[in-house]
Amino acid sequence: MFPDRRRISEALGRAANLIEVVRGDLDRETVDRMRHRLDRKLREIDAVLFEVHAKAARALFEGSCHPGARMVLDIHIDAPGLENLTVSPRLPDGVEAFETAREPGHVQYAITIPASAPHSGNYPEAYDPLGANGEAGVIVSGEVEGRTIGVDLDPEEPLKIVPLKSLFLDPVTATIRIGDRPSSIQVKAAGADPSDWHAPEGWNVRTEGGDWIIDPPQLTRPGVSRLIPIVDGRPISQVQTVAYPHIHPTFYIAPAELKVLALDVALPTDARIGYVGAGSDNVGTHMRRLGLEVTDLAEADLQIGSLSEFTTILVGIFGFGLRRDLQAATKRLHRFVEEGGHLVTLYHRPTDGWNPDHTPPRRLVIGSPSLRWRVTDPSAPVTVLKPNSPLLMSPNRIEVNDWQGWDKERGLYFAAEYDPAYEELLALNDPGESPLKGSLVSARIGRGRHTHVALVLHHQLDKLVPGAFRLLANLVQPA
């Protein structure tokens, strides 16, 4: 508590009165231009006055928060310096509050959330240190030295309306090659039991042995089909709890749906792929769904197994940093390339166990800092530098459409320096910046090939970007 509240209150009151007088004297154009700044200053003054005259203030929602739920809002305010104190909840549309208890310094409300209430968004638009954050709060007002002040008090935990039930599907995506005879997709559902599915015309959904079986029609056009499970008469979501030591637990809500990509893609002939995953991407899964022959390589495979049975070995993102057995196998991988194999490395950071002189078969330096060696615009134009490269020609001709619809970014940690054996296949850049040529480089080495990919290909696969699958099919072709 400040020792001289009156002097502070008087000074701030004079400042607030001056702002209000000036605002009244300004012409309309100036007021419209400056209104947000003047209003902000008045809010700041109210916030300081509240801090000076309130010993304690807290609001807490208690109970489960989902459509149809009943909760309790407890408000505790000890503000002896405020006269004519009033409090009232600020709630989302449709949410009702009934006062159930009142005593000095404490008010309690019963909160009713309608069954039709929409779920909360995952991310607030912004954060304001003065309060009024989130979908709910407490409006507090009172008088100080004859001046009425008001603050919007944030609750200790934000009110977040989450689904009562949560459903997790496995898998959540699938791919179908146009022209292939469609096969059934087996889907496991956990957490809730769908009563029905919204499916596009021609699709059939049935149950078998506790799982859901999706029977696609014969698809002739590329695109994404969405199948949505229904629980209690409405589409259901999946809810994931996010909890770390440095933050309060929160929830991430996403629609529960199966997305099926139909795409026109050809697969390389006689490709036998060894996949070295590090748990940071789903590339191995996506390759299998395409119909490629893929073997996950464990430590024993890398140390003593026969690598010659594979035409291609693909190393997932961060692989050399997360798998020590992979670091120990670099000489074997180099020999695999020299003897005719195709080594494909997806993007790595310089700190991911990547030694420019020893990790790749030929010297290749990963650019740092990443801000300098990345293209963040997912729609940045792509210039093909080697249009006749087999990696861009076969078995799929990579064209302009294959670079459309990318998500988040083009790539990062581009190669910055490399042996002259490496060919630069692409050039791309963010607006106003110089072209970068290290996003996709490939070198003939001995009888084989090493291709380094700094494009965020793994992310595009997760987002079902058709061009990413077509490019991947090319990249894993034999040398």
Tab-separated table of C-alpha atoms in Angstrom:
chain	number	residue	atom	x	y	z
A	1	MET	CA	0.000	0.000	0.000
A	2	PHE	CA	1.390	3.399	-0.907
A	3	PRO	CA	1.842	5.740	2.091
A	4	ASP	CA	0.444	8.842	0.390
A	5	ARG	CA	-2.541	7.659	-1.625
A	6	ARG	CA	-4.235	11.037	-1.600
A	7	ARG	CA	-1.377	12.912	-3.261
A	8	ILE	CA	-1.073	10.233	-5.915
A	9	SER	CA	-4.815	10.200	-6.480
A	10	GLU	CA	-4.973	13.973	-6.779
A	11	ALA	CA	-2.099	14.116	-9.261
A	12	LEU	CA	-3.526	11.349	-11.428
A	13	GLY	CA	-6.997	12.851	-11.209
A	14	ARG	CA	-5.680	16.173	-12.485
A	15	ALA	CA	-3.955	14.382	-15.364
A	16	ALA	CA	-7.148	12.540	-16.272
A	17	ASN	CA	-9.197	15.752	-16.121
A	18	LEU	CA	-6.673	17.491	-18.379
A	19	ILE	CA	-6.903	14.694	-20.954
A	20	GLU	CA	-10.696	14.889	-20.932
A	21	VAL	CA	-10.642	18.704	-21.287
A	22	VAL	CA	-8.145	18.551	-24.173
A	23	ARG	CA	-10.181	15.847	-25.864
A	24	GLY	CA	-13.247	18.065	-25.648
A	25	ASP	CA	-11.429	21.029	-27.191
A	26	LEU	CA	-9.971	19.187	-30.184
A	27	ASP	CA	-11.620	19.124	-33.586
A	28	ARG	CA	-13.272	15.883	-34.700
A	29	GLU	CA	-10.504	14.907	-37.145
A	30	THR	CA	-7.817	15.232	-34.468
A	31	VAL	CA	-9.924	13.383	-31.902
A	32	ASP	CA	-10.500	10.505	-34.342
A	33	ARG	CA	-6.764	10.331	-35.021
A	34	MET	CA	-5.709	10.548	-31.359
A	35	ARG	CA	-8.650	8.887	-29.627
A	36	HIS	CA	-6.935	5.510	-29.103
A	37	ARG	CA	-3.947	7.168	-27.421
A	38	LEU	CA	-6.044	9.358	-25.163
A	39	ASP	CA	-8.293	6.441	-24.187
A	40	ARG	CA	-5.205	4.363	-23.440
A	41	LYS	CA	-3.819	7.006	-21.088
A	42	LEU	CA	-7.112	7.172	-19.223
A	43	ARG	CA	-7.105	3.375	-18.845
A	44	GLU	CA	-3.530	3.509	-17.543
A	45	ILE	CA	-4.507	6.132	-14.971
A	46	ASP	CA	-7.465	4.006	-13.823
A	47	ALA	CA	-5.198	0.969	-13.522
A	48	VAL	CA	-2.673	2.851	-11.364
A	49	LEU	CA	-5.411	4.255	-9.131
A	50	PHE	CA	-6.853	0.772	-8.686
A	51	GLU	CA	-3.422	-0.597	-7.729
A	52	VAL	CA	-2.942	2.227	-5.227
A	53	HIS	CA	-6.290	1.785	-3.499
A	54	ALA	CA	-6.841	-1.997	-3.700
A	55	LYS	CA	-5.020	-4.303	-1.298
A	56	ALA	CA	-5.977	-7.463	-3.188
A	57	ALA	CA	-8.079	-8.470	-6.174
A	58	ARG	CA	-8.551	-11.905	-7.704
A	59	ALA	CA	-11.152	-13.752	-9.764
A	60	LEU	CA	-11.288	-17.516	-10.167
A	61	PHE	CA	-13.468	-19.786	-12.305
A	62	GLU	CA	-13.990	-23.193	-10.697
A	63	GLY	CA	-15.323	-26.327	-12.386
A	64	SER	CA	-15.283	-27.970	-15.786
A	65	CYS	CA	-15.774	-25.594	-18.675
A	66	HIS	CA	-17.615	-27.164	-21.605
A	67	PRO	CA	-20.922	-26.608	-23.434
A	68	GLY	CA	-23.771	-27.340	-21.015
A	69	ALA	CA	-21.572	-27.018	-17.911
A	70	ARG	CA	-22.251	-25.154	-14.664
A	71	MET	CA	-19.383	-23.358	-12.971
A	72	VAL	CA	-18.650	-21.015	-10.095
A	73	LEU	CA	-17.002	-17.596	-10.330
A	74	ASP	CA	-15.424	-16.398	-7.072
A	75	ILE	CA	-14.415	-12.739	-6.852
A	76	HIS	CA	-12.345	-11.463	-3.930
A	77	ILE	CA	-11.599	-7.731	-3.784
A	78	ASP	CA	-10.219	-5.858	-0.800
A	79	ALA	CA	-10.227	-2.197	-1.832
A	80	PRO	CA	-10.760	0.093	1.186
A	81	GLY	CA	-9.690	3.115	-0.836
A	82	LEU	CA	-12.540	2.778	-3.347
A	83	GLU	CA	-16.031	4.098	-2.647
A	84	ASN	CA	-19.230	2.726	-4.222
A	85	LEU	CA	-17.404	-0.382	-5.350
A	86	THR	CA	-19.227	-2.527	-7.927
A	87	VAL	CA	-18.258	-5.752	-9.675
A	88	SER	CA	-19.890	-7.572	-12.575
A	89	PRO	CA	-18.794	-10.507	-14.730
A	90	ARG	CA	-17.801	-10.029	-18.366
A	91	LEU	CA	-18.832	-13.221	-20.153
A	92	PRO	CA	-19.183	-14.561	-23.708
A	93	ASP	CA	-22.536	-14.158	-25.434
A	94	GLY	CA	-25.076	-16.647	-24.148
A	95	VAL	CA	-23.209	-17.487	-20.926
A	96	GLU	CA	-25.365	-16.571	-17.911
A	97	ALA	CA	-24.323	-15.503	-14.400
A	98	PHE	CA	-26.462	-15.516	-11.231
A	99	GLU	CA	-25.230	-14.009	-7.974
A	100	THR	CA	-25.289	-16.673	-5.249
A	101	ALA	CA	-23.372	-15.036	-2.399
A	102	ARG	CA	-22.247	-11.572	-1.322
A	103	GLU	CA	-20.323	-10.377	1.675
A	104	PRO	CA	-17.698	-7.669	2.198
A	105	GLY	CA	-14.802	-8.366	-0.126
A	106	HIS	CA	-16.380	-11.440	-1.741
A	107	VAL	CA	-18.975	-12.067	-4.450
A	108	GLN	CA	-19.861	-15.446	-5.930
A	109	TYR	CA	-21.719	-16.212	-9.159
A	110	ALA	CA	-23.155	-19.393	-10.621
A	111	ILE	CA	-22.150	-19.595	-14.289
A	112	THR	CA	-24.206	-21.528	-16.858
A	113	ILE	CA	-22.717	-22.307	-20.278
A	114	PRO	CA	-25.348	-23.126	-22.913
A	115	ALA	CA	-25.125	-26.465	-24.670
A	116	SER	CA	-24.815	-24.643	-28.008
A	117	ALA	CA	-21.838	-22.533	-26.905
A	118	PRO	CA	-18.966	-22.509	-29.422
A	119	HIS	CA	-15.571	-23.746	-28.352
A	120	SER	CA	-12.882	-21.218	-27.532
A	121	GLY	CA	-10.150	-20.418	-29.998
A	122	ASN	CA	-6.642	-21.694	-29.402
A	123	TYR	CA	-4.862	-18.355	-29.516
A	124	PRO	CA	-5.979	-14.955	-28.183
A	125	GLU	CA	-5.690	-12.106	-30.643
A	126	ALA	CA	-3.404	-10.117	-28.335
A	127	TYR	CA	-2.401	-9.574	-24.713
A	128	ASP	CA	-2.983	-6.326	-22.837
A	129	PRO	CA	-1.136	-5.814	-19.518
A	130	LEU	CA	-4.001	-3.556	-18.396
A	131	GLY	CA	-6.453	-6.472	-18.455
A	132	ALA	CA	-9.560	-7.273	-20.525
A	133	ASN	CA	-7.861	-10.362	-21.965
A	134	GLY	CA	-9.672	-13.497	-23.027
A	135	GLU	CA	-13.363	-14.209	-23.327
A	136	ALA	CA	-14.244	-13.481	-19.691
A	137	GLY	CA	-13.262	-11.138	-16.891
A	138	VAL	CA	-14.615	-8.996	-14.089
A	139	ILE	CA	-15.539	-5.334	-14.532
A	140	VAL	CA	-14.612	-3.447	-11.366
A	141	SER	CA	-15.541	0.203	-10.771
A	142	GLY	CA	-15.369	2.598	-7.879
A	143	GLU	CA	-14.807	6.218	-6.932
A	144	VAL	CA	-11.536	7.854	-5.888
A	145	GLU	CA	-11.647	11.474	-4.748
A	146	GLY	CA	-14.931	11.905	-6.613
A	147	ARG	CA	-13.627	10.364	-9.846
A	148	THR	CA	-15.112	7.093	-11.165
A	149	ILE	CA	-12.521	4.594	-12.310
A	150	GLY	CA	-12.913	1.180	-13.917
A	151	VAL	CA	-10.727	-1.825	-14.674
A	152	ASP	CA	-11.321	-5.139	-16.430
A	153	LEU	CA	-9.778	-7.750	-14.128
A	154	ASP	CA	-8.436	-10.931	-15.720
A	155	PRO	CA	-9.265	-14.201	-13.932
A	156	GLU	CA	-6.375	-16.254	-12.581
A	157	GLU	CA	-7.063	-18.817	-15.297
A	158	PRO	CA	-8.765	-17.750	-18.520
A	159	LEU	CA	-12.234	-19.082	-19.248
A	160	LYS	CA	-11.790	-21.523	-22.118
A	161	ILE	CA	-14.785	-23.511	-23.339
A	162	VAL	CA	-13.549	-26.916	-24.490
A	163	PRO	CA	-15.466	-29.917	-25.841
A	164	LEU	CA	-16.948	-32.269	-23.266
A	165	LYS	CA	-15.688	-35.217	-25.313
A	166	SER	CA	-12.500	-35.586	-27.303
A	167	LEU	CA	-11.792	-37.959	-30.166
A	168	PHE	CA	-8.427	-39.029	-31.547
A	169	LEU	CA	-8.208	-40.723	-34.926
A	170	ASP	CA	-5.375	-42.874	-36.207
A	171	PRO	CA	-4.494	-42.124	-38.929
A	172	VAL	CA	-5.645	-38.551	-39.511
A	173	THR	CA	-4.435	-38.428	-43.120
A	174	ALA	CA	-4.237	-40.859	-46.016
A	175	THR	CA	-3.155	-40.700	-49.647
A	176	ILE	CA	-4.630	-42.337	-52.736
A	177	ARG	CA	-2.902	-42.441	-56.115
A	178	ILE	CA	-5.246	-41.591	-58.947
A	179	GLY	CA	-5.567	-44.568	-61.257
A	180	ASP	CA	-4.921	-47.162	-58.560
A	181	ARG	CA	-7.703	-49.431	-57.442
A	182	PRO	CA	-8.830	-47.824	-54.167
A	183	SER	CA	-8.243	-49.877	-51.047
A	184	SER	CA	-10.006	-49.534	-47.708
A	185	ILE	CA	-8.599	-47.258	-45.001
A	186	GLN	CA	-8.692	-48.620	-41.457
A	187	VAL	CA	-9.187	-45.925	-38.822
A	188	LYS	CA	-8.991	-46.340	-35.058
A	189	ALA	CA	-11.009	-43.985	-32.856
A	190	ALA	CA	-10.113	-43.366	-29.212
A	191	GLY	CA	-11.754	-41.231	-26.533
A	192	ALA	CA	-15.306	-41.181	-27.921
A	193	ASP	CA	-17.574	-43.341	-30.039
A	194	PRO	CA	-18.822	-41.691	-33.246
A	195	SER	CA	-22.448	-42.421	-34.082
A	196	ASP	CA	-22.089	-41.309	-37.689
A	197	TRP	CA	-19.741	-39.712	-40.206
A	198	HIS	CA	-20.145	-36.868	-42.640
A	199	ALA	CA	-18.550	-38.219	-45.806
A	200	PRO	CA	-18.458	-36.996	-49.411
A	201	GLU	CA	-20.811	-38.577	-51.886
A	202	GLY	CA	-19.689	-42.018	-52.991
A	203	TRP	CA	-17.666	-42.782	-49.850
A	204	ASN	CA	-18.740	-45.607	-47.545
A	205	VAL	CA	-18.003	-45.750	-43.813
A	206	ARG	CA	-18.546	-48.945	-41.824
A	207	THR	CA	-17.397	-50.630	-38.628
A	208	GLU	CA	-15.383	-53.794	-38.387
A	209	GLY	CA	-13.888	-55.308	-35.250
A	210	GLY	CA	-14.097	-52.067	-33.286
A	211	ASP	CA	-12.415	-49.990	-36.004
A	212	TRP	CA	-13.861	-47.815	-38.731
A	213	ILE	CA	-13.353	-48.866	-42.328
A	214	ILE	CA	-13.390	-46.159	-44.990
A	215	ASP	CA	-14.142	-47.371	-48.539
A	216	PRO	CA	-13.237	-44.683	-51.095
A	217	PRO	CA	-14.792	-44.537	-54.552
A	218	GLN	CA	-12.686	-44.648	-57.691
A	219	LEU	CA	-11.170	-41.157	-57.679
A	220	THR	CA	-10.303	-39.485	-60.963
A	221	ARG	CA	-9.494	-35.937	-59.871
A	222	PRO	CA	-6.841	-34.672	-57.439
A	223	GLY	CA	-7.918	-33.017	-54.198
A	224	VAL	CA	-8.512	-33.509	-50.497
A	225	SER	CA	-11.637	-35.239	-49.172
A	226	ARG	CA	-12.658	-34.725	-45.542
A	227	LEU	CA	-14.539	-37.284	-43.465
A	228	ILE	CA	-15.873	-35.925	-40.179
A	229	PRO	CA	-16.960	-38.111	-37.237
A	230	ILE	CA	-20.191	-37.134	-35.471
A	231	VAL	CA	-20.697	-37.501	-31.716
A	232	ASP	CA	-23.900	-36.445	-29.947
A	233	GLY	CA	-25.197	-34.920	-33.159
A	234	ARG	CA	-22.311	-32.557	-33.847
A	235	PRO	CA	-18.797	-32.734	-35.290
A	236	ILE	CA	-16.343	-33.613	-32.563
A	237	SER	CA	-12.919	-32.178	-31.837
A	238	GLN	CA	-9.717	-33.522	-30.413
A	239	VAL	CA	-8.467	-31.766	-27.301
A	240	GLN	CA	-4.832	-31.900	-26.280
A	241	THR	CA	-3.628	-30.637	-22.914
A	242	VAL	CA	-0.504	-28.504	-23.136
A	243	ALA	CA	1.396	-28.343	-19.832
A	244	TYR	CA	4.947	-27.263	-19.100
A	245	PRO	CA	6.635	-26.198	-15.840
A	246	HIS	CA	6.842	-22.558	-16.956
A	247	ILE	CA	3.184	-22.089	-18.037
A	248	HIS	CA	-0.276	-22.876	-16.748
A	249	PRO	CA	-1.922	-25.890	-18.384
A	250	THR	CA	-3.988	-24.995	-21.417
A	251	PHE	CA	-5.827	-26.798	-24.185
A	252	TYR	CA	-5.324	-27.068	-27.919
A	253	ILE	CA	-8.529	-27.801	-29.835
A	254	ALA	CA	-8.565	-29.086	-33.404
A	255	PRO	CA	-11.271	-30.687	-35.541
A	256	ALA	CA	-11.267	-34.470	-35.486
A	257	GLU	CA	-11.311	-35.467	-39.138
A	258	LEU	CA	-9.759	-37.821	-41.638
A	259	LYS	CA	-8.261	-36.043	-44.645
A	260	VAL	CA	-7.620	-38.128	-47.749
A	261	LEU	CA	-5.451	-36.745	-50.524
A	262	ALA	CA	-5.975	-38.034	-54.046
A	263	LEU	CA	-3.011	-37.150	-56.235
A	264	ASP	CA	-1.471	-37.861	-59.581
A	265	VAL	CA	1.962	-39.243	-58.738
A	266	ALA	CA	4.243	-41.823	-60.321
A	267	LEU	CA	6.654	-43.878	-58.219
A	268	PRO	CA	10.272	-44.619	-59.116
A	269	THR	CA	10.930	-48.066	-60.512
A	270	ASP	CA	12.791	-50.587	-58.323
A	271	ALA	CA	13.335	-48.126	-55.462
A	272	ARG	CA	14.161	-49.857	-52.175
A	273	ILE	CA	14.380	-47.215	-49.478
A	274	GLY	CA	16.073	-47.324	-46.090
A	275	TYR	CA	14.642	-44.635	-43.800
A	276	VAL	CA	16.636	-43.251	-40.870
A	277	GLY	CA	14.066	-41.389	-38.807
A	278	ALA	CA	14.829	-39.399	-35.674
A	279	GLY	CA	11.278	-38.944	-34.401
A	280	SER	CA	10.924	-35.415	-35.784
A	281	ASP	CA	9.036	-36.109	-39.009
A	282	ASN	CA	6.515	-38.494	-40.558
A	283	VAL	CA	8.298	-38.938	-43.872
A	284	GLY	CA	8.636	-42.698	-43.484
A	285	THR	CA	4.894	-43.055	-42.930
A	286	HIS	CA	4.087	-40.853	-45.918
A	287	MET	CA	6.394	-42.865	-48.177
A	288	ARG	CA	4.667	-46.091	-47.183
A	289	ARG	CA	1.246	-44.590	-47.810
A	290	LEU	CA	2.386	-43.666	-51.291
A	291	GLY	CA	3.154	-47.320	-51.917
A	292	LEU	CA	6.951	-47.108	-51.762
A	293	GLU	CA	9.023	-49.981	-50.360
A	294	VAL	CA	10.447	-48.594	-47.110
A	295	THR	CA	12.509	-50.183	-44.323
A	296	ASP	CA	13.186	-48.393	-41.031
A	297	LEU	CA	16.903	-48.617	-40.268
A	298	ALA	CA	17.822	-49.323	-36.662
A	299	GLU	CA	21.280	-49.073	-35.058
A	300	ALA	CA	22.251	-52.630	-36.031
A	301	ASP	CA	21.259	-51.990	-39.639
A	302	LEU	CA	23.513	-48.955	-39.810
A	303	GLN	CA	26.463	-50.572	-38.034
A	304	ILE	CA	26.621	-54.097	-39.425
A	305	GLY	CA	23.680	-54.539	-41.796
A	306	SER	CA	24.003	-54.703	-45.550
A	307	LEU	CA	23.210	-51.285	-46.963
A	308	SER	CA	23.691	-52.515	-50.513
A	309	GLU	CA	20.195	-54.012	-50.526
A	310	PHE	CA	18.812	-50.445	-50.671
A	311	THR	CA	18.872	-48.164	-53.675
A	312	THR	CA	18.197	-45.099	-51.513
A	313	ILE	CA	18.759	-44.128	-47.883
A	314	LEU	CA	16.806	-41.129	-46.617
A	315	VAL	CA	17.873	-39.412	-43.392
A	316	GLY	CA	15.063	-37.535	-41.622
A	317	ILE	CA	15.341	-34.019	-40.224
A	318	PHE	CA	17.821	-33.545	-37.357
A	319	GLY	CA	18.889	-37.175	-37.840
A	320	PHE	CA	22.640	-36.710	-37.304
A	321	GLY	CA	21.961	-34.675	-34.163
A	322	LEU	CA	19.519	-37.088	-32.543
A	323	ARG	CA	20.955	-40.460	-33.523
A	324	ARG	CA	24.519	-41.178	-32.421
A	325	ASP	CA	24.412	-44.461	-34.320
A	326	LEU	CA	23.904	-42.451	-37.497
A	327	GLN	CA	26.923	-40.273	-36.737
A	328	ALA	CA	28.991	-43.428	-36.244
A	329	ALA	CA	27.839	-44.767	-39.613
A	330	THR	CA	28.931	-41.836	-41.789
A	331	LYS	CA	31.829	-43.742	-43.390
A	332	ARG	CA	29.497	-46.604	-44.292
A	333	LEU	CA	27.050	-44.110	-45.789
A	334	HIS	CA	29.842	-42.535	-47.838
A	335	ARG	CA	30.827	-45.956	-49.130
A	336	PHE	CA	27.140	-46.660	-49.893
A	337	VAL	CA	27.141	-43.569	-52.125
A	338	GLU	CA	30.468	-44.355	-53.786
A	339	GLU	CA	29.228	-47.831	-54.653
A	340	GLY	CA	26.054	-46.568	-56.353
A	341	GLY	CA	23.565	-45.681	-53.634
A	342	HIS	CA	21.498	-42.514	-53.366
A	343	LEU	CA	21.789	-40.730	-49.995
A	344	VAL	CA	19.081	-38.130	-49.327
A	345	THR	CA	19.443	-35.868	-46.277
A	346	LEU	CA	16.550	-33.685	-45.162
A	347	TYR	CA	17.232	-30.348	-43.518
A	348	HIS	CA	19.561	-30.105	-40.554
A	349	ARG	CA	20.720	-27.246	-38.377
A	350	PRO	CA	24.464	-26.655	-38.018
A	351	THR	CA	24.155	-27.849	-34.402
A	352	ASP	CA	22.556	-31.171	-35.382
A	353	GLY	CA	25.788	-33.124	-35.405
A	354	TRP	CA	26.520	-31.808	-38.896
A	355	ASN	CA	30.238	-31.535	-39.568
A	356	PRO	CA	30.585	-29.871	-42.995
A	357	ASP	CA	33.740	-31.841	-43.808
A	358	HIS	CA	32.790	-35.258	-42.461
A	359	THR	CA	28.990	-35.707	-42.309
A	360	PRO	CA	28.133	-35.373	-46.052
A	361	PRO	CA	30.084	-37.312	-48.704
A	362	ARG	CA	31.504	-33.995	-49.935
A	363	ARG	CA	31.935	-30.705	-48.078
A	364	LEU	CA	28.607	-28.946	-47.472
A	365	VAL	CA	28.154	-26.065	-45.027
A	366	ILE	CA	24.702	-25.347	-43.584
A	367	GLY	CA	23.961	-21.634	-43.463
A	368	SER	CA	23.849	-19.817	-40.138
A	369	PRO	CA	22.105	-17.858	-38.739
A	370	SER	CA	18.962	-19.435	-40.108
A	371	LEU	CA	17.358	-16.015	-40.685
A	372	ARG	CA	19.929	-15.403	-43.416
A	373	TRP	CA	19.487	-18.809	-45.063
A	374	ARG	CA	15.755	-19.335	-45.308
A	375	VAL	CA	12.713	-18.353	-47.370
A	376	THR	CA	9.727	-17.661	-45.141
A	377	ASP	CA	7.149	-16.814	-47.797
A	378	PRO	CA	5.432	-20.122	-48.649
A	379	SER	CA	4.347	-18.694	-52.000
A	380	ALA	CA	7.768	-17.309	-52.962
A	381	PRO	CA	8.449	-17.914	-56.692
A	382	VAL	CA	10.698	-20.879	-57.436
A	383	THR	CA	13.167	-20.712	-60.310
A	384	VAL	CA	14.304	-24.062	-61.681
A	385	LEU	CA	18.017	-23.867	-62.472
A	386	LYS	CA	18.439	-27.391	-63.835
A	387	PRO	CA	15.164	-28.249	-65.600
A	388	ASN	CA	16.667	-31.426	-67.089
A	389	SER	CA	17.834	-32.828	-63.761
A	390	PRO	CA	16.412	-36.330	-63.266
A	391	LEU	CA	15.305	-35.260	-59.774
A	392	LEU	CA	12.937	-32.731	-61.360
A	393	MET	CA	11.982	-34.750	-64.427
A	394	SER	CA	11.434	-38.353	-63.377
A	395	PRO	CA	9.212	-40.107	-62.623
A	396	ASN	CA	7.217	-36.866	-62.172
A	397	ARG	CA	7.826	-33.687	-64.122
A	398	ILE	CA	7.954	-31.001	-61.409
A	399	GLU	CA	6.104	-27.938	-62.691
A	400	VAL	CA	4.768	-24.618	-61.437
A	401	ASN	CA	1.672	-26.190	-59.879
A	402	ASP	CA	3.839	-28.363	-57.648
A	403	TRP	CA	5.065	-25.283	-55.798
A	404	GLN	CA	1.579	-23.973	-55.074
A	405	GLY	CA	-0.288	-24.367	-51.796
A	406	TRP	CA	2.812	-24.690	-49.617
A	407	ASP	CA	2.331	-23.963	-45.916
A	408	LYS	CA	4.275	-21.864	-43.419
A	409	GLU	CA	7.516	-21.429	-45.390
A	410	ARG	CA	9.557	-22.738	-48.310
A	411	GLY	CA	12.590	-23.861	-46.376
A	412	LEU	CA	15.309	-23.004	-43.891
A	413	TYR	CA	18.925	-23.770	-43.066
A	414	PHE	CA	19.799	-23.678	-46.747
A	415	ALA	CA	23.228	-24.905	-47.757
A	416	ALA	CA	25.595	-21.916	-47.810
A	417	GLU	CA	28.822	-23.428	-49.159
A	418	TYR	CA	29.412	-26.717	-50.936
A	419	ASP	CA	31.825	-28.698	-53.029
A	420	PRO	CA	31.690	-27.914	-56.776
A	421	ALA	CA	30.335	-31.417	-57.323
A	422	TYR	CA	26.947	-30.243	-56.031
A	423	GLU	CA	24.514	-28.877	-58.592
A	424	GLU	CA	22.097	-26.142	-57.573
A	425	LEU	CA	18.650	-27.188	-58.750
A	426	LEU	CA	16.508	-24.277	-57.489
A	427	ALA	CA	16.715	-20.565	-56.714
A	428	LEU	CA	14.210	-18.780	-54.511
A	429	ASN	CA	14.027	-15.830	-52.171
A	430	ASP	CA	11.727	-13.752	-50.038
A	431	PRO	CA	10.507	-10.463	-51.553
A	432	GLY	CA	13.260	-7.871	-51.773
A	433	GLU	CA	16.059	-10.333	-51.008
A	434	SER	CA	18.747	-11.946	-53.159
A	435	PRO	CA	18.102	-15.428	-54.548
A	436	LEU	CA	19.308	-18.382	-52.496
A	437	LYS	CA	20.436	-21.514	-54.332
A	438	GLY	CA	21.056	-23.959	-51.494
A	439	SER	CA	17.537	-25.278	-50.917
A	440	LEU	CA	18.036	-28.366	-53.089
A	441	VAL	CA	21.510	-29.480	-54.192
A	442	SER	CA	22.650	-32.807	-55.559
A	443	ALA	CA	26.023	-34.300	-56.504
A	444	ARG	CA	27.148	-37.338	-58.475
A	445	ILE	CA	29.755	-39.041	-56.270
A	446	GLY	CA	31.413	-42.199	-57.483
A	447	ARG	CA	28.666	-44.370	-58.920
A	448	GLY	CA	26.050	-42.863	-56.610
A	449	ARG	CA	24.525	-39.562	-55.559
A	450	HIS	CA	24.020	-37.357	-52.507
A	451	THR	CA	21.027	-34.993	-52.438
A	452	HIS	CA	20.544	-32.454	-49.649
A	453	VAL	CA	17.050	-31.009	-49.135
A	454	ALA	CA	16.589	-27.827	-47.083
A	455	LEU	CA	12.985	-27.376	-48.210
A	456	VAL	CA	10.496	-28.063	-45.394
A	457	LEU	CA	9.264	-31.062	-47.311
A	458	HIS	CA	8.235	-33.002	-44.205
A	459	HIS	CA	5.836	-30.248	-43.147
A	460	GLN	CA	4.250	-30.044	-46.594
A	461	LEU	CA	3.622	-33.805	-46.511
A	462	ASP	CA	1.802	-33.435	-43.195
A	463	LYS	CA	-0.286	-30.670	-44.761
A	464	LEU	CA	-1.071	-32.881	-47.794
A	465	VAL	CA	0.497	-30.554	-50.348
A	466	PRO	CA	0.384	-32.578	-53.607
A	467	GLY	CA	3.608	-31.187	-55.065
A	468	ALA	CA	5.558	-32.284	-52.003
A	469	PHE	CA	4.596	-35.928	-52.598
A	470	ARG	CA	5.501	-35.709	-56.274
A	471	LEU	CA	8.884	-34.172	-55.443
A	472	LEU	CA	9.527	-36.755	-52.711
A	473	ALA	CA	8.841	-39.581	-55.167
A	474	ASN	CA	11.503	-38.106	-57.451
A	475	LEU	CA	14.054	-37.556	-54.690
A	476	VAL	CA	14.046	-41.173	-53.532
A	477	GLN	CA	14.727	-42.622	-56.992
A	478	PRO	CA	17.835	-44.780	-57.402
A	479	ALA	CA	21.048	-42.944	-58.240
